PDB file of C-alpha atoms in Angstrom:
ATOM      1  CA  ASP R 105      43.853   4.237  15.131  1.00 58.00           C
ATOM      2  CA  ASN R 106      40.640   4.740  17.093  1.00 73.00           C
ATOM      3  CA  ASN R 107      40.926   8.494  16.849  1.00 83.00           C
ATOM      4  CA  GLU R 108      40.553   8.889  13.110  1.00 90.00           C
ATOM      5  CA  GLY R 109      37.633  11.211  12.390  1.00 94.00           C
ATOM      6  CA  CYS R 110      36.506  11.105  16.026  1.00 94.00           C
ATOM      7  CA  PHE R 111      35.896  14.873  16.250  1.00 97.00           C
ATOM      8  CA  ALA R 112      34.405  15.313  12.769  1.00 96.00           C
ATOM      9  CA  GLY R 113      31.726  17.999  12.683  1.00 96.00           C
ATOM     10  CA  HIS R 114      33.330  20.011  15.480  1.00 97.00           C
ATOM     11  CA  ARG R 115      35.241  23.263  15.257  1.00 98.00           C
ATOM     12  CA  VAL R 116      37.553  24.834  17.814  1.00 98.00           C
ATOM     13  CA  LEU R 117      39.334  28.141  18.118  1.00 98.00           C
ATOM     14  CA  LEU R 118      42.998  27.838  19.059  1.00 98.00           C
ATOM     15  CA  ALA R 119      44.480  30.981  20.605  1.00 98.00           C
ATOM     16  CA  GLU R 120      48.260  30.592  20.671  1.00 97.00           C
ATOM     17  CA  ASP R 121      50.889  33.179  19.761  1.00 96.00           C
ATOM     18  CA  ILE R 122      53.806  30.823  19.075  1.00 95.00           C
ATOM     19  CA  GLU R 123      53.713  29.255  15.625  1.00 96.00           C
ATOM     20  CA  ILE R 124      55.467  26.005  16.577  1.00 94.00           C
ATOM     21  CA  ASN R 125      52.940  25.455  19.374  1.00 93.00           C
ATOM     22  CA  ARG R 126      50.064  25.973  16.931  1.00 96.00           C
ATOM     23  CA  GLU R 127      51.668  23.480  14.565  1.00 96.00           C
ATOM     24  CA  ILE R 128      52.038  20.902  17.348  1.00 94.00           C
ATOM     25  CA  VAL R 129      48.352  21.111  18.253  1.00 95.00           C
ATOM     26  CA  LEU R 130      47.342  20.969  14.582  1.00 96.00           C
ATOM     27  CA  SER R 131      49.496  17.907  13.945  1.00 95.00           C
ATOM     28  CA  LEU R 132      48.313  16.098  17.094  1.00 94.00           C
ATOM     29  CA  LEU R 133      44.705  16.529  16.008  1.00 95.00           C
ATOM     30  CA  ASP R 134      45.363  16.196  12.297  1.00 94.00           C
ATOM     31  CA  ASN R 135      43.401  13.008  11.563  1.00 94.00           C
ATOM     32  CA  THR R 136      40.522  13.591  13.979  1.00 96.00           C
ATOM     33  CA  GLY R 137      38.284  15.542  11.603  1.00 97.00           C
ATOM     34  CA  LEU R 138      38.391  18.544  13.957  1.00 97.00           C
ATOM     35  CA  VAL R 139      38.398  21.918  12.233  1.00 97.00           C
ATOM     36  CA  ILE R 140      40.816  24.278  13.988  1.00 98.00           C
ATOM     37  CA  ASP R 141      40.895  28.026  13.436  1.00 98.00           C
ATOM     38  CA  CYS R 142      43.953  29.796  14.829  1.00 98.00           C
ATOM     39  CA  ALA R 143      44.183  33.169  16.523  1.00 98.00           C
ATOM     40  CA  GLU R 144      47.637  34.586  17.167  1.00 96.00           C
ATOM     41  CA  ASN R 145      46.724  36.457  20.346  1.00 96.00           C
ATOM     42  CA  GLY R 146      43.904  36.988  22.794  1.00 97.00           C
ATOM     43  CA  LEU R 147      42.612  40.056  21.010  1.00 97.00           C
ATOM     44  CA  GLU R 148      42.255  38.151  17.731  1.00 97.00           C
ATOM     45  CA  ALA R 149      40.587  35.273  19.576  1.00 98.00           C
ATOM     46  CA  CYS R 150      37.990  37.655  21.020  1.00 98.00           C
ATOM     47  CA  LYS R 151      37.333  39.201  17.606  1.00 98.00           C
ATOM     48  CA  ARG R 152      36.936  35.827  15.906  1.00 98.00           C
ATOM     49  CA  PHE R 153      34.584  34.543  18.589  1.00 98.00           C
ATOM     50  CA  GLU R 154      32.501  37.711  18.603  1.00 97.00           C
ATOM     51  CA  ALA R 155      32.206  37.701  14.796  1.00 97.00           C
ATOM     52  CA  ASN R 156      30.993  34.073  14.714  1.00 95.00           C
ATOM     53  CA  PRO R 157      29.902  32.952  18.185  1.00 93.00           C
ATOM     54  CA  GLY R 158      27.913  29.966  16.989  1.00 95.00           C
ATOM     55  CA  LEU R 159      30.771  28.625  14.891  1.00 97.00           C
ATOM     56  CA  TYR R 160      32.937  27.221  17.664  1.00 98.00           C
ATOM     57  CA  ASP R 161      32.348  24.321  20.030  1.00 98.00           C
ATOM     58  CA  LEU R 162      35.349  25.077  22.214  1.00 98.00           C
ATOM     59  CA  VAL R 163      38.272  27.475  22.681  1.00 98.00           C
ATOM     60  CA  LEU R 164      41.821  26.333  23.442  1.00 98.00           C
ATOM     61  CA  MET R 165      43.333  29.383  25.118  1.00 97.00           C
ATOM     62  CA  ASP R 166      47.030  29.873  25.698  1.00 96.00           C
ATOM     63  CA  ILE R 167      47.691  31.882  28.847  1.00 94.00           C
ATOM     64  CA  HIS R 168      50.827  33.855  27.958  1.00 92.00           C
ATOM     65  CA  MET R 169      50.188  35.926  24.847  1.00 93.00           C
ATOM     66  CA  PRO R 170      51.120  39.475  23.842  1.00 88.00           C
ATOM     67  CA  GLU R 171      48.561  42.319  23.826  1.00 86.00           C
ATOM     68  CA  VAL R 172      45.754  40.400  25.488  1.00 95.00           C
ATOM     69  CA  ASP R 173      46.649  37.332  27.557  1.00 96.00           C
ATOM     70  CA  GLY R 174      44.487  34.257  28.006  1.00 97.00           C
ATOM     71  CA  TYR R 175      42.963  35.414  31.279  1.00 97.00           C
ATOM     72  CA  GLU R 176      41.884  38.763  29.868  1.00 97.00           C
ATOM     73  CA  ALA R 177      40.660  37.233  26.593  1.00 98.00           C
ATOM     74  CA  THR R 178      38.542  34.760  28.559  1.00 98.00           C
ATOM     75  CA  ARG R 179      37.083  37.533  30.727  1.00 98.00           C
ATOM     76  CA  ARG R 180      36.222  39.524  27.582  1.00 98.00           C
ATOM     77  CA  ILE R 181      34.535  36.543  25.932  1.00 98.00           C
ATOM     78  CA  ARG R 182      32.559  35.720  29.088  1.00 98.00           C
ATOM     79  CA  SER R 183      31.334  39.315  29.352  1.00 98.00           C
ATOM     80  CA  MET R 184      30.090  39.534  25.744  1.00 98.00           C
ATOM     81  CA  ASP R 185      26.357  40.033  25.431  1.00 96.00           C
ATOM     82  CA  ILE R 186      25.740  36.867  23.414  1.00 95.00           C
ATOM     83  CA  PRO R 187      24.332  33.562  24.723  1.00 94.00           C
ATOM     84  CA  GLU R 188      27.271  31.478  23.483  1.00 96.00           C
ATOM     85  CA  ALA R 189      29.730  33.593  25.472  1.00 97.00           C
ATOM     86  CA  LEU R 190      28.749  31.916  28.733  1.00 95.00           C
ATOM     87  CA  ASP R 191      28.326  28.418  27.353  1.00 95.00           C
ATOM     88  CA  ILE R 192      31.403  27.826  25.243  1.00 98.00           C
ATOM     89  CA  PRO R 193      34.030  25.677  26.969  1.00 98.00           C
ATOM     90  CA  ILE R 194      37.337  27.538  27.293  1.00 98.00           C
ATOM     91  CA  ILE R 195      40.339  25.345  28.042  1.00 97.00           C
ATOM     92  CA  ALA R 196      43.540  26.980  29.269  1.00 96.00           C
ATOM     93  CA  MET R 197      46.851  25.791  27.865  1.00 94.00           C
ATOM     94  CA  THR R 198      49.537  26.504  30.416  1.00 88.00           C
ATOM     95  CA  ALA R 199      52.955  25.278  31.463  1.00 85.00           C
ATOM     96  CA  ASN R 200      52.088  26.367  35.003  1.00 73.00           C
ATOM     97  CA  VAL R 201      49.828  23.900  36.711  1.00 73.00           C
ATOM     98  CA  PHE R 202      50.272  25.074  40.276  1.00 83.00           C
ATOM     99  CA  ARG R 203      47.093  25.388  42.286  1.00 87.00           C
ATOM    100  CA  GLU R 204      47.131  29.204  42.155  1.00 90.00           C
ATOM    101  CA  ASP R 205      47.499  29.159  38.358  1.00 87.00           C
ATOM    102  CA  ILE R 206      44.587  26.765  38.013  1.00 88.00           C
ATOM    103  CA  GLU R 207      42.479  28.862  40.374  1.00 92.00           C
ATOM    104  CA  LYS R 208      43.334  31.954  38.342  1.00 94.00           C
ATOM    105  CA  CYS R 209      42.165  30.160  35.167  1.00 94.00           C
ATOM    106  CA  LEU R 210      38.876  29.200  36.788  1.00 94.00           C
ATOM    107  CA  ALA R 211      38.414  32.679  38.243  1.00 96.00           C
ATOM    108  CA  ALA R 212      38.837  34.182  34.763  1.00 97.00           C
ATOM    109  CA  GLY R 213      35.990  31.980  33.554  1.00 98.00           C
ATOM    110  CA  MET R 214      37.861  29.057  32.047  1.00 97.00           C
ATOM    111  CA  ASP R 215      36.395  25.580  32.362  1.00 97.00           C
ATOM    112  CA  ASP R 216      39.544  23.511  32.541  1.00 95.00           C
ATOM    113  CA  HIS R 217      43.214  23.382  31.593  1.00 93.00           C
ATOM    114  CA  VAL R 218      45.766  21.255  29.800  1.00 94.00           C
ATOM    115  CA  GLY R 219      49.470  21.333  30.522  1.00 91.00           C
ATOM    116  CA  LYS R 220      52.180  22.401  28.126  1.00 90.00           C
ATOM    117  CA  PRO R 221      53.950  20.884  26.352  1.00 89.00           C
ATOM    118  CA  ILE R 222      50.660  19.491  25.068  1.00 90.00           C
ATOM    119  CA  ASN R 223      50.169  15.825  25.836  1.00 89.00           C
ATOM    120  CA  LEU R 224      48.172  13.823  23.289  1.00 91.00           C
ATOM    121  CA  GLU R 225      46.207  11.777  25.843  1.00 92.00           C
ATOM    122  CA  GLU R 226      45.400  14.832  27.907  1.00 93.00           C
ATOM    123  CA  ILE R 227      44.115  16.930  25.022  1.00 94.00           C
ATOM    124  CA  PHE R 228      42.023  14.021  23.692  1.00 94.00           C
ATOM    125  CA  THR R 229      40.480  13.462  27.124  1.00 94.00           C
ATOM    126  CA  MET R 230      39.678  17.163  27.394  1.00 95.00           C
ATOM    127  CA  LEU R 231      38.179  17.406  23.901  1.00 97.00           C
ATOM    128  CA  ARG R 232      36.063  14.284  24.396  1.00 96.00           C
ATOM    129  CA  LYS R 233      34.760  15.642  27.675  1.00 96.00           C
ATOM    130  CA  TYR R 234      33.780  19.074  26.382  1.00 97.00           C
ATOM    131  CA  LEU R 235      32.722  18.115  22.866  1.00 97.00           C
ATOM    132  CA  HIS R 236      30.682  15.237  24.352  1.00 94.00           C
ATOM    133  CA  VAL R 237      32.370  12.625  22.163  1.00 92.00           C
ATOM    134  CA  PRO R 238      32.502   9.149  23.724  1.00 84.00           C
ATOM    135  CA  ASP R 239      35.870   7.495  24.202  1.00 78.00           C
ATOM    136  CA  PRO R 240      35.976   4.480  21.830  1.00 72.00           C
ATOM    137  CA  VAL R 241      37.868   2.418  24.411  1.00 68.00           C
ATOM    138  CA  ASN R 242      35.198   2.887  27.065  1.00 62.00           C
ATOM    139  CA  ALA R 243      32.177   3.014  24.759  1.00 54.00           C
ATOM    140  CA  GLY R 244      29.645   0.232  25.250  1.00 48.00           C
TER     141      GLY R 244
END
């Protein structure tokens, strides 16, 4: 498996309110060396990011969450008065991939999106792109 340890040294924040969905993402990325911290809603995601802005390389942000949804959480992160708040890649996770949904993600300050249910190839492509990890198949 080419992917073993491929994201070692990186850490992401996963904001997802449904436990089974968190478990799916964790199991898909299990052997990659990626450290994943979970937040159970947008509010918790904001708090975790604000407490440790330099800790994370990327945020995987579910859209539909109680209390604070993914759009609002992203807007809050982007408006924080810390340098990392503008730089960190925020990837939406959404079952809705209609143009207006995607535009809404981008308007909220997200960088990109992956569809749900999460597809292994898609999430690997996205992580490689934003964590700047070369794809072993295309390397060299």
